[in-house]
């Protein structure tokens, strides 16, 4: 653990050394050489976070809201049926890649009115003579949100086209039976996953179980190695309450139920309700739209409520409202009924400018809470997540190519995957609500804090203010070590509870070690 509470740099440095040693030992083998080169690059590149979920879950809309720019097509075109990587670049560009590595520049078209970008995949000029199938797209964009994180937008996991759904599976949970895996080596392309849910059905649970099987596989168990970090999002949360002003409250109840069901088996570390459409509209609020909301706020409540019975009714020309029908249609498409009701209510309560309205709508959309969770679960642990991805990939390569000097590296790789404490914390974060964990509610909250569930800085782990004296922090850490060591040794504690308490004690010890004397 670093002095600032961050992950131990040693695991990243050792992962680099192990990958380098494997590259030297397997230098004469073209396939493992390419895979190991990717392992090395992953350690130096931004964290890779994939957005996944069923078709029409709102992945592209959420991506736009997280980035704060209109960079992902949201219409049901061919580009939403392929995996698309969004990376930071100084100049906007979109490139199509074929399975054999051939490239083609993609023309980007901006639609009229409220319609955003479209990537034209109908006329591609490949850099080789023959036409190609598009394997994936890479978008480079000058967005600040992409400097530390590469976001991967994936096709729906429940698409009617089996091949479209398999593109997401190949990225996140590749299996040895995949005809496109190399010599049975299954290496996921993402370090962490944000999984969008509109409902919790068997397809979602089965997919998350496949991703969750990665921990066992990385340590020599069955299954394919998947990303270590998973956060669930109840997407399009405003629709759960039929666009009512209390829709997010209903969505939060749903999220709590989903969280209980998913975290019971360790499939998600958190579940957050988000109205992605509202979040993006708030981030790109236009002055004309603010003026329209001000005008609508002066309409009698009963009249406006009658007009807002449906989006179609709200935009009809024969409905007497002091805002042109075309602009009303734009508001309905961009904000939804929930967003319109919320914006009008906020103005009636005293909001007087577009910047304040945008901030209030953003806060109520749930995207700020999601950003906070992603920072705690992914951003602050980026080095650990990248190291885990690289080490799981390295373990697969070494297992597949036996009989070389690289064999001596495999025991150390497996030891790191099993023993690195940051990995244990991440795995435990997903299981704190499980019925198997026999701890009181207050102790569960303390354990959650200690293992970094609220942030990895020492004062956050210890539940103290940032300006707490070092003596108080050290005393709190010592008390936590003693408490959780005792809990781990309790004769009535089952194995899982004892392991969780032991993990908390190690976290407290790590916190104590980084505090100055």
Short mmCIF file of C-alpha atoms in Angstrom, two decimals:
data_model
loop_
_atom_site.label_atom_id
_atom_site.label_comp_id
_atom_site.label_asym_id
_atom_site.label_seq_id
_atom_site.Cartn_x
_atom_site.Cartn_y
_atom_site.Cartn_z
CA UNK A 1 0.00 0.00 0.00
CA UNK A 2 1.33 3.47 -0.87
CA UNK A 3 1.62 6.37 1.57
CA UNK A 4 -1.56 7.86 0.03
CA UNK A 5 -3.45 4.64 0.60
CA UNK A 6 -3.10 3.42 -2.98
CA UNK A 7 -2.16 -0.08 -4.14
CA UNK A 8 1.31 -1.49 -3.69
CA UNK A 9 3.45 -0.46 -6.69
CA UNK A 10 5.32 -3.76 -6.24
CA UNK A 11 2.58 -5.89 -7.78
CA UNK A 12 2.65 -3.83 -10.98
CA UNK A 13 6.45 -3.80 -11.08
CA UNK A 14 6.61 -7.54 -10.48
CA UNK A 15 3.95 -8.17 -13.13
CA UNK A 16 6.12 -6.20 -15.57
CA UNK A 17 9.17 -8.29 -14.62
CA UNK A 18 7.32 -11.57 -14.98
CA UNK A 19 5.87 -10.63 -18.36
CA UNK A 20 9.33 -9.51 -19.51
CA UNK A 21 10.87 -12.78 -18.38
CA UNK A 22 8.18 -14.74 -20.21
CA UNK A 23 8.74 -12.68 -23.37
CA UNK A 24 12.45 -13.54 -23.28
CA UNK A 25 11.78 -17.24 -22.69
CA UNK A 26 9.14 -17.48 -25.45
CA UNK A 27 10.72 -15.09 -27.95
CA UNK A 28 10.78 -17.76 -30.68
CA UNK A 29 7.02 -18.44 -30.43
CA UNK A 30 5.00 -15.90 -32.49
CA UNK A 31 1.58 -16.38 -30.85
CA UNK A 32 2.62 -16.14 -27.20
CA UNK A 33 4.97 -13.30 -28.11
CA UNK A 34 2.01 -11.26 -29.39
CA UNK A 35 -0.14 -12.11 -26.37
CA UNK A 36 2.65 -11.21 -23.94
CA UNK A 37 3.24 -7.93 -25.74
CA UNK A 38 -0.42 -7.10 -25.10
CA UNK A 39 0.05 -7.99 -21.41
CA UNK A 40 2.95 -5.54 -21.17
CA UNK A 41 0.98 -2.78 -22.92
CA UNK A 42 -2.00 -3.24 -20.59
CA UNK A 43 0.13 -2.45 -17.56
CA UNK A 44 1.13 0.91 -19.05
CA UNK A 45 -2.16 1.90 -20.69
CA UNK A 46 -5.26 3.42 -19.05
CA UNK A 47 -7.66 1.11 -17.23
CA UNK A 48 -10.06 -0.71 -19.57
CA UNK A 49 -13.69 -0.56 -18.42
CA UNK A 50 -16.37 -2.32 -20.47
CA UNK A 51 -20.04 -1.33 -20.56
CA UNK A 52 -22.14 -4.47 -20.94
CA UNK A 53 -25.78 -5.48 -20.64
CA UNK A 54 -28.80 -6.60 -22.59
CA UNK A 55 -29.90 -4.97 -25.82
CA UNK A 56 -31.46 -1.49 -25.39
CA UNK A 57 -30.10 -1.25 -21.83
CA UNK A 58 -28.76 2.24 -22.53
CA UNK A 59 -25.02 1.52 -22.72
CA UNK A 60 -24.18 4.16 -25.34
CA UNK A 61 -26.30 6.79 -23.57
CA UNK A 62 -24.53 6.06 -20.28
CA UNK A 63 -21.16 6.30 -22.03
CA UNK A 64 -22.08 9.75 -23.37
CA UNK A 65 -23.19 10.87 -19.90
CA UNK A 66 -19.99 9.62 -18.23
CA UNK A 67 -17.80 11.32 -20.83
CA UNK A 68 -20.00 14.43 -20.96
CA UNK A 69 -19.88 14.56 -24.74
CA UNK A 70 -21.93 13.13 -27.60
CA UNK A 71 -19.37 10.61 -28.90
CA UNK A 72 -21.25 7.28 -28.94
CA UNK A 73 -24.02 6.59 -31.47
CA UNK A 74 -27.25 5.64 -29.69
CA UNK A 75 -29.39 4.77 -32.71
CA UNK A 76 -29.83 1.11 -33.65
CA UNK A 77 -27.32 1.09 -36.51
CA UNK A 78 -24.63 -1.41 -37.43
CA UNK A 79 -22.08 0.39 -35.25
CA UNK A 80 -24.00 -0.62 -32.09
CA UNK A 81 -23.59 -4.28 -33.11
CA UNK A 82 -19.78 -4.30 -32.84
CA UNK A 83 -17.41 -3.75 -29.93
CA UNK A 84 -16.22 -0.12 -29.88
CA UNK A 85 -13.19 1.12 -27.94
CA UNK A 86 -13.19 4.77 -26.82
CA UNK A 87 -9.67 6.05 -26.10
CA UNK A 88 -8.18 9.48 -25.52
CA UNK A 89 -6.77 11.16 -28.61
CA UNK A 90 -5.81 14.75 -29.40
CA UNK A 91 -7.78 14.62 -32.66
CA UNK A 92 -11.18 12.91 -33.14
CA UNK A 93 -10.95 9.83 -35.35
CA UNK A 94 -12.80 6.53 -35.85
CA UNK A 95 -11.09 3.45 -37.29
CA UNK A 96 -12.61 0.09 -38.23
CA UNK A 97 -10.52 -3.06 -37.73
CA UNK A 98 -11.00 -6.41 -39.44
CA UNK A 99 -10.22 -9.72 -37.67
CA UNK A 100 -6.94 -9.95 -39.62
CA UNK A 101 -5.82 -6.47 -38.51
CA UNK A 102 -6.72 -4.58 -41.69
CA UNK A 103 -7.85 -0.98 -41.03
CA UNK A 104 -10.28 1.46 -42.59
CA UNK A 105 -11.12 5.08 -41.78
CA UNK A 106 -14.75 5.56 -40.71
CA UNK A 107 -16.72 8.64 -41.75
CA UNK A 108 -18.54 10.25 -38.82
CA UNK A 109 -21.86 11.95 -39.55
CA UNK A 110 -23.74 14.20 -37.15
CA UNK A 111 -27.50 14.00 -37.37
CA UNK A 112 -29.87 16.93 -37.36
CA UNK A 113 -31.89 18.11 -34.37
CA UNK A 114 -31.46 15.88 -31.34
CA UNK A 115 -29.86 13.01 -33.26
CA UNK A 116 -26.22 12.53 -32.39
CA UNK A 117 -23.32 10.90 -34.18
CA UNK A 118 -23.52 8.05 -36.66
CA UNK A 119 -20.53 5.99 -37.81
CA UNK A 120 -20.92 5.17 -41.52
CA UNK A 121 -19.85 1.54 -41.97
CA UNK A 122 -21.41 1.12 -45.41
CA UNK A 123 -18.51 2.56 -47.40
CA UNK A 124 -15.17 1.59 -45.88
CA UNK A 125 -11.89 1.89 -47.75
CA UNK A 126 -9.72 -0.85 -46.28
CA UNK A 127 -5.95 -0.53 -46.45
CA UNK A 128 -5.87 -3.87 -48.27
CA UNK A 129 -7.62 -4.69 -51.60
CA UNK A 130 -10.28 -7.16 -50.44
CA UNK A 131 -13.40 -6.06 -48.48
CA UNK A 132 -13.44 -7.07 -44.85
CA UNK A 133 -15.86 -7.82 -42.02
CA UNK A 134 -15.68 -5.26 -39.20
CA UNK A 135 -14.31 -6.88 -36.04
CA UNK A 136 -14.29 -3.78 -33.83
CA UNK A 137 -14.08 0.01 -33.91
CA UNK A 138 -11.58 2.28 -32.17
CA UNK A 139 -12.61 5.86 -31.42
CA UNK A 140 -10.02 8.43 -30.36
CA UNK A 141 -11.51 11.55 -28.81
CA UNK A 142 -10.13 14.56 -26.86
CA UNK A 143 -12.28 13.98 -23.76
CA UNK A 144 -10.79 14.43 -20.29
CA UNK A 145 -12.71 11.41 -18.97
CA UNK A 146 -10.77 9.15 -21.35
CA UNK A 147 -7.28 10.16 -20.21
CA UNK A 148 -7.25 7.66 -17.33
CA UNK A 149 -9.87 5.19 -18.57
CA UNK A 150 -10.53 3.50 -21.90
CA UNK A 151 -14.26 2.72 -22.17
CA UNK A 152 -15.42 -0.25 -24.25
CA UNK A 153 -19.00 -0.17 -25.52
CA UNK A 154 -20.28 -3.69 -26.22
CA UNK A 155 -23.26 -5.11 -28.15
CA UNK A 156 -26.27 -6.38 -26.21
CA UNK A 157 -25.80 -9.72 -24.50
CA UNK A 158 -29.35 -10.76 -25.45
CA UNK A 159 -29.28 -9.82 -29.13
CA UNK A 160 -31.41 -11.88 -31.49
CA UNK A 161 -28.22 -12.44 -33.48
CA UNK A 162 -26.09 -15.05 -31.73
CA UNK A 163 -22.94 -13.70 -33.36
CA UNK A 164 -23.62 -10.17 -32.09
CA UNK A 165 -24.00 -11.44 -28.52
CA UNK A 166 -20.87 -13.56 -28.84
CA UNK A 167 -18.81 -10.44 -29.60
CA UNK A 168 -19.39 -9.27 -26.04
CA UNK A 169 -18.72 -12.74 -24.63
CA UNK A 170 -15.43 -12.94 -26.55
CA UNK A 171 -14.30 -9.66 -25.03
CA UNK A 172 -15.27 -10.35 -21.41
CA UNK A 173 -15.50 -14.12 -20.97
CA UNK A 174 -13.59 -15.80 -23.82
CA UNK A 175 -13.56 -19.57 -23.56
CA UNK A 176 -11.26 -22.26 -24.81
CA UNK A 177 -14.10 -23.44 -27.05
CA UNK A 178 -14.11 -20.09 -28.85
CA UNK A 179 -12.89 -20.70 -32.37
CA UNK A 180 -11.19 -17.28 -32.33
CA UNK A 181 -9.14 -17.92 -29.17
CA UNK A 182 -5.48 -18.69 -29.74
CA UNK A 183 -4.55 -22.27 -28.85
CA UNK A 184 -7.31 -22.34 -26.24
CA UNK A 185 -5.92 -19.26 -24.45
CA UNK A 186 -8.85 -17.23 -23.12
CA UNK A 187 -7.85 -13.66 -22.27
CA UNK A 188 -10.52 -11.01 -21.52
CA UNK A 189 -10.08 -7.57 -23.05
CA UNK A 190 -11.38 -5.52 -20.09
CA UNK A 191 -10.06 -4.95 -16.57
CA UNK A 192 -13.45 -4.06 -15.06
CA UNK A 193 -17.13 -4.13 -16.07
CA UNK A 194 -20.12 -1.83 -15.62
CA UNK A 195 -23.12 -4.10 -16.21
CA UNK A 196 -26.42 -2.39 -17.08
CA UNK A 197 -29.69 -3.97 -15.94
CA UNK A 198 -33.26 -3.07 -16.82
CA UNK A 199 -34.54 -6.18 -15.12
CA UNK A 200 -32.74 -9.06 -13.45
CA UNK A 201 -33.37 -12.19 -15.47
CA UNK A 202 -31.60 -15.50 -15.95
CA UNK A 203 -29.56 -14.19 -18.90
CA UNK A 204 -28.04 -11.43 -16.78
CA UNK A 205 -27.24 -13.75 -13.89
CA UNK A 206 -25.70 -16.38 -16.17
CA UNK A 207 -23.51 -13.81 -17.90
CA UNK A 208 -22.35 -12.30 -14.60
CA UNK A 209 -21.61 -15.79 -13.28
CA UNK A 210 -19.37 -16.39 -16.30
CA UNK A 211 -17.51 -13.15 -15.60
CA UNK A 212 -17.28 -14.01 -11.90
CA UNK A 213 -15.79 -17.41 -12.71
CA UNK A 214 -12.56 -15.58 -13.60
CA UNK A 215 -11.19 -15.62 -10.07
CA UNK A 216 -11.18 -19.39 -9.89
CA UNK A 217 -9.81 -19.74 -13.40
CA UNK A 218 -6.97 -17.31 -12.75
CA UNK A 219 -5.81 -19.56 -9.91
CA UNK A 220 -6.00 -22.75 -11.90
CA UNK A 221 -9.68 -23.50 -11.38
CA UNK A 222 -12.38 -24.05 -14.00
CA UNK A 223 -13.85 -21.34 -16.19
CA UNK A 224 -12.48 -18.41 -18.16
CA UNK A 225 -10.54 -15.57 -16.52
CA UNK A 226 -12.84 -12.57 -16.31
CA UNK A 227 -12.40 -9.00 -15.04
CA UNK A 228 -12.03 -8.66 -11.27
CA UNK A 229 -14.17 -5.55 -10.78
CA UNK A 230 -17.93 -5.51 -11.57
CA UNK A 231 -20.40 -2.72 -10.77
CA UNK A 232 -24.09 -3.02 -11.65
CA UNK A 233 -26.25 -0.14 -12.92
CA UNK A 234 -30.05 -0.09 -12.96
CA UNK A 235 -30.17 1.80 -16.25
CA UNK A 236 -32.95 3.97 -17.65
CA UNK A 237 -34.00 4.33 -14.01
CA UNK A 238 -36.48 7.11 -14.81
CA UNK A 239 -38.59 4.63 -16.79
CA UNK A 240 -39.08 2.36 -13.77
CA UNK A 241 -41.43 4.94 -12.26
CA UNK A 242 -43.09 5.71 -15.62
CA UNK A 243 -41.36 9.09 -15.71
CA UNK A 244 -42.98 10.28 -12.45
CA UNK A 245 -41.15 12.81 -10.30
CA UNK A 246 -40.42 10.04 -7.77
CA UNK A 247 -39.08 7.64 -10.42
CA UNK A 248 -35.56 7.59 -8.99
CA UNK A 249 -36.91 6.57 -5.58
CA UNK A 250 -38.63 3.58 -7.21
CA UNK A 251 -35.43 2.81 -9.11
CA UNK A 252 -33.39 2.92 -5.90
CA UNK A 253 -35.72 0.34 -4.34
CA UNK A 254 -35.21 -1.85 -7.41
CA UNK A 255 -31.45 -1.34 -7.24
CA UNK A 256 -31.44 -2.39 -3.57
CA UNK A 257 -33.32 -5.57 -4.46
CA UNK A 258 -30.97 -6.30 -7.38
CA UNK A 259 -27.96 -5.60 -5.15
CA UNK A 260 -29.19 -8.08 -2.57
CA UNK A 261 -29.71 -10.78 -5.18
CA UNK A 262 -26.39 -10.16 -6.98
CA UNK A 263 -24.17 -9.50 -3.98
CA UNK A 264 -25.49 -12.59 -2.24
CA UNK A 265 -23.38 -14.61 -4.66
CA UNK A 266 -20.61 -12.05 -5.08
CA UNK A 267 -21.54 -11.11 -8.64
CA UNK A 268 -21.40 -7.31 -8.17
CA UNK A 269 -19.58 -4.95 -5.82
CA UNK A 270 -22.40 -2.35 -5.95
CA UNK A 271 -25.62 -1.62 -7.84
CA UNK A 272 -26.51 2.02 -8.64
CA UNK A 273 -29.68 3.45 -10.28
CA UNK A 274 -28.90 5.92 -13.09
CA UNK A 275 -31.10 7.88 -15.51
CA UNK A 276 -28.53 8.04 -18.30
CA UNK A 277 -30.71 10.04 -20.67
CA UNK A 278 -31.21 12.78 -18.08
CA UNK A 279 -27.52 12.75 -17.11
CA UNK A 280 -26.41 13.33 -20.70
CA UNK A 281 -29.10 15.94 -21.40
CA UNK A 282 -28.07 17.82 -18.25
CA UNK A 283 -24.40 17.76 -19.27
CA UNK A 284 -25.32 19.30 -22.64
CA UNK A 285 -28.20 21.58 -21.53
CA UNK A 286 -28.81 24.38 -24.05
CA UNK A 287 -29.97 27.90 -23.22
CA UNK A 288 -32.98 27.49 -25.51
CA UNK A 289 -34.04 24.43 -23.50
CA UNK A 290 -33.63 26.26 -20.19
CA UNK A 291 -35.82 29.11 -21.51
CA UNK A 292 -38.45 26.55 -22.55
CA UNK A 293 -38.44 25.02 -19.07
CA UNK A 294 -38.86 28.49 -17.54
CA UNK A 295 -41.88 29.07 -19.78
CA UNK A 296 -43.39 25.69 -18.90
CA UNK A 297 -42.90 26.41 -15.19
CA UNK A 298 -45.41 29.26 -15.54
CA UNK A 299 -48.11 26.94 -16.91
CA UNK A 300 -50.71 25.91 -14.27
CA UNK A 301 -49.78 22.60 -12.67
CA UNK A 302 -52.94 20.76 -13.74
CA UNK A 303 -52.61 21.85 -17.38
CA UNK A 304 -48.96 20.80 -17.61
CA UNK A 305 -49.65 17.50 -15.84
CA UNK A 306 -52.36 16.69 -18.40
CA UNK A 307 -49.98 17.48 -21.25
CA UNK A 308 -47.28 15.23 -19.72
CA UNK A 309 -49.40 12.09 -19.69
CA UNK A 310 -47.25 10.81 -22.56
CA UNK A 311 -44.37 12.03 -24.73
CA UNK A 312 -46.57 11.97 -27.83
CA UNK A 313 -49.27 14.06 -26.18
CA UNK A 314 -46.70 16.56 -24.87
CA UNK A 315 -45.40 17.19 -28.42
CA UNK A 316 -48.80 17.40 -30.15
CA UNK A 317 -49.52 20.68 -31.95
CA UNK A 318 -53.13 20.75 -30.72
CA UNK A 319 -52.05 20.77 -27.05
CA UNK A 320 -52.08 24.45 -26.00
CA UNK A 321 -48.69 25.10 -24.40
CA UNK A 322 -46.56 28.28 -24.77
CA UNK A 323 -43.62 26.33 -26.25
CA UNK A 324 -43.53 25.34 -29.97
CA UNK A 325 -44.36 21.66 -30.64
CA UNK A 326 -40.98 21.10 -32.33
CA UNK A 327 -39.12 22.26 -29.24
CA UNK A 328 -41.40 20.20 -26.99
CA UNK A 329 -40.58 17.11 -29.07
CA UNK A 330 -36.89 17.89 -28.64
CA UNK A 331 -37.29 18.19 -24.86
CA UNK A 332 -39.16 14.88 -24.70
CA UNK A 333 -36.49 13.10 -26.75
CA UNK A 334 -33.55 14.54 -24.84
CA UNK A 335 -34.86 14.68 -21.26
CA UNK A 336 -37.77 12.25 -21.17
CA UNK A 337 -40.91 12.94 -19.16
CA UNK A 338 -39.07 12.50 -15.86
CA UNK A 339 -36.45 15.07 -16.87
CA UNK A 340 -39.07 17.58 -17.98
CA UNK A 341 -41.02 17.22 -14.75
CA UNK A 342 -37.84 17.49 -12.68
CA UNK A 343 -36.56 20.57 -14.55
CA UNK A 344 -39.90 22.39 -14.25
CA UNK A 345 -40.16 21.51 -10.54
CA UNK A 346 -36.65 22.79 -9.83
CA UNK A 347 -37.37 26.09 -11.58
CA UNK A 348 -40.61 26.46 -9.60
CA UNK A 349 -38.55 25.88 -6.44
CA UNK A 350 -36.17 28.71 -7.27
CA UNK A 351 -33.53 27.67 -9.81
CA UNK A 352 -32.79 30.76 -11.90
CA UNK A 353 -30.01 29.88 -14.38
CA UNK A 354 -29.06 27.07 -16.75
CA UNK A 355 -25.80 26.16 -14.96
CA UNK A 356 -27.59 25.56 -11.65
CA UNK A 357 -30.33 23.59 -13.37
CA UNK A 358 -27.77 21.41 -15.15
CA UNK A 359 -25.99 20.68 -11.87
CA UNK A 360 -29.24 19.83 -10.07
CA UNK A 361 -30.43 17.53 -12.86
CA UNK A 362 -27.04 15.81 -12.98
CA UNK A 363 -27.16 15.19 -9.24
CA UNK A 364 -30.66 13.73 -9.47
CA UNK A 365 -29.78 11.50 -12.43
CA UNK A 366 -27.57 9.27 -10.28
CA UNK A 367 -24.52 9.69 -12.52
CA UNK A 368 -22.53 11.55 -9.82
CA UNK A 369 -23.05 8.65 -7.42
CA UNK A 370 -21.98 6.23 -10.15
CA UNK A 371 -18.85 8.27 -10.87
CA UNK A 372 -18.00 8.18 -7.16
CA UNK A 373 -18.46 4.41 -6.97
CA UNK A 374 -16.40 3.89 -10.13
CA UNK A 375 -13.62 6.05 -8.69
CA UNK A 376 -13.55 4.06 -5.43
CA UNK A 377 -13.93 0.61 -6.99
CA UNK A 378 -11.99 1.11 -10.24
CA UNK A 379 -10.12 4.42 -10.44
CA UNK A 380 -8.32 4.20 -7.09
CA UNK A 381 -7.50 0.54 -7.74
CA UNK A 382 -6.54 0.88 -11.41
CA UNK A 383 -3.03 -0.53 -10.90
CA UNK A 384 -4.39 -3.58 -9.09
CA UNK A 385 -7.05 -4.25 -11.72
CA UNK A 386 -4.54 -3.92 -14.58
CA UNK A 387 -2.04 -6.14 -12.77
CA UNK A 388 -4.74 -8.76 -12.21
CA UNK A 389 -5.64 -8.74 -15.92
CA UNK A 390 -2.00 -9.02 -16.97
CA UNK A 391 -1.24 -11.80 -14.49
CA UNK A 392 -4.31 -13.86 -15.42
CA UNK A 393 -3.37 -13.54 -19.09
CA UNK A 394 0.24 -14.47 -18.29
CA UNK A 395 -0.92 -17.53 -16.34
CA UNK A 396 -2.95 -18.71 -19.34
CA UNK A 397 -0.05 -18.23 -21.76
CA UNK A 398 2.40 -20.07 -19.49
CA UNK A 399 -0.07 -22.92 -18.98
CA UNK A 400 -0.65 -23.29 -22.73
CA UNK A 401 3.07 -23.23 -23.66
CA UNK A 402 4.73 -25.73 -21.37
CA UNK A 403 8.20 -27.18 -21.72
CA UNK A 404 10.21 -23.96 -21.86
CA UNK A 405 12.30 -22.01 -19.32
CA UNK A 406 9.16 -19.92 -18.74
CA UNK A 407 7.67 -22.81 -16.73
CA UNK A 408 9.54 -21.63 -13.64
CA UNK A 409 7.50 -18.39 -13.66
CA UNK A 410 4.07 -20.00 -13.27
CA UNK A 411 4.21 -20.77 -9.51
CA UNK A 412 5.06 -17.13 -8.72
CA UNK A 413 2.28 -15.84 -10.99
CA UNK A 414 -0.28 -18.05 -9.27
CA UNK A 415 1.04 -17.04 -5.85
CA UNK A 416 0.57 -13.36 -6.69
CA UNK A 417 -2.97 -13.94 -7.93
CA UNK A 418 -3.84 -15.83 -4.76
CA UNK A 419 -1.98 -13.72 -2.19
CA UNK A 420 -2.01 -10.07 -3.28
CA UNK A 421 -4.16 -8.44 -0.63
CA UNK A 422 -5.71 -5.87 -2.96
CA UNK A 423 -7.17 -8.69 -5.03
CA UNK A 424 -8.65 -10.24 -1.89
CA UNK A 425 -10.23 -6.90 -0.95
CA UNK A 426 -11.84 -6.55 -4.37
CA UNK A 427 -13.25 -10.07 -4.25
CA UNK A 428 -14.66 -9.53 -0.76
CA UNK A 429 -16.29 -6.20 -1.67
CA UNK A 430 -18.72 -8.10 -3.86
CA UNK A 431 -19.88 -10.38 -1.06
CA UNK A 432 -20.48 -8.19 1.97
CA UNK A 433 -24.28 -8.54 1.80
CA UNK A 434 -24.20 -12.28 1.54
CA UNK A 435 -26.32 -14.17 4.04
CA UNK A 436 -23.28 -16.35 4.74
CA UNK A 437 -21.41 -13.50 6.46
CA UNK A 438 -22.46 -13.78 10.11
CA UNK A 439 -21.72 -10.22 11.28
CA UNK A 440 -23.89 -7.43 12.74
CA UNK A 441 -24.84 -4.54 10.47
CA UNK A 442 -22.45 -2.08 12.15
CA UNK A 443 -19.54 -4.50 11.82
CA UNK A 444 -20.37 -5.05 8.16
CA UNK A 445 -20.20 -1.29 7.60
CA UNK A 446 -16.83 -1.09 9.38
CA UNK A 447 -15.47 -4.05 7.41
CA UNK A 448 -16.66 -2.44 4.18
CA UNK A 449 -14.74 0.73 5.11
CA UNK A 450 -11.57 -1.08 6.17
CA UNK A 451 -11.20 -3.00 2.91
CA UNK A 452 -11.55 0.20 0.88
CA UNK A 453 -15.25 0.25 0.05
CA UNK A 454 -15.45 4.01 0.69
CA UNK A 455 -11.99 4.85 -0.62
CA UNK A 456 -8.46 3.62 -0.03
CA UNK A 457 -6.92 6.60 1.77
CA UNK A 458 -6.06 5.68 5.40
CA UNK A 459 -8.53 8.10 7.02
CA UNK A 460 -11.37 6.76 4.84
CA UNK A 461 -10.56 3.17 5.73
CA UNK A 462 -10.54 4.11 9.42
CA UNK A 463 -13.72 6.20 9.29
CA UNK A 464 -11.96 9.38 10.43
CA UNK A 465 -11.98 12.94 9.07
CA UNK A 466 -9.15 13.84 6.70
CA UNK A 467 -7.57 16.17 9.28
CA UNK A 468 -7.58 13.61 12.10
CA UNK A 469 -4.25 13.62 14.01
CA UNK A 470 -1.82 10.85 13.14
CA UNK A 471 -1.93 9.63 16.73
CA UNK A 472 -5.70 9.15 16.45
CA UNK A 473 -5.33 7.35 13.10
CA UNK A 474 -2.66 5.02 14.47
CA UNK A 475 -4.72 4.28 17.57
CA UNK A 476 -7.78 3.52 15.43
CA UNK A 477 -5.75 1.26 13.14
CA UNK A 478 -4.24 -0.67 16.08
CA UNK A 479 -7.70 -1.15 17.57
CA UNK A 480 -9.02 -2.38 14.22
CA UNK A 481 -6.19 -4.90 13.86
CA UNK A 482 -6.90 -6.31 17.32
CA UNK A 483 -10.66 -6.40 16.83
CA UNK A 484 -10.65 -8.13 13.47
CA UNK A 485 -7.85 -10.56 14.39
CA UNK A 486 -9.96 -11.61 17.36
CA UNK A 487 -13.05 -11.95 15.18
CA UNK A 488 -11.14 -14.10 12.70
CA UNK A 489 -10.06 -16.46 15.53
CA UNK A 490 -13.50 -16.72 17.13
CA UNK A 491 -14.28 -20.43 17.61
CA UNK A 492 -17.86 -20.05 16.34
CA UNK A 493 -16.93 -18.19 13.15
CA UNK A 494 -17.52 -20.16 9.96
CA UNK A 495 -14.74 -20.30 7.37
CA UNK A 496 -16.09 -17.54 5.13
CA UNK A 497 -16.68 -15.12 8.02
CA UNK A 498 -13.24 -15.92 9.46
CA UNK A 499 -11.62 -15.24 6.08
CA UNK A 500 -13.49 -11.93 5.73
CA UNK A 501 -12.41 -10.85 9.22
CA UNK A 502 -8.82 -11.86 8.48
CA UNK A 503 -8.94 -9.76 5.29
CA UNK A 504 -10.16 -6.75 7.30
CA UNK A 505 -7.34 -7.26 9.81
CA UNK A 506 -4.74 -7.33 7.02
CA UNK A 507 -6.25 -4.14 5.59
CA UNK A 508 -5.96 -2.47 9.00
CA UNK A 509 -2.33 -3.65 9.29
CA UNK A 510 -1.57 -2.26 5.84
CA UNK A 511 -3.12 1.06 6.83
CA UNK A 512 -1.04 1.14 10.01
CA UNK A 513 2.13 0.44 8.03
CA UNK A 514 1.69 3.47 5.76
CA UNK A 515 0.98 5.93 8.57
CA UNK A 516 4.08 7.94 9.58
CA UNK A 517 5.56 7.24 13.01
#
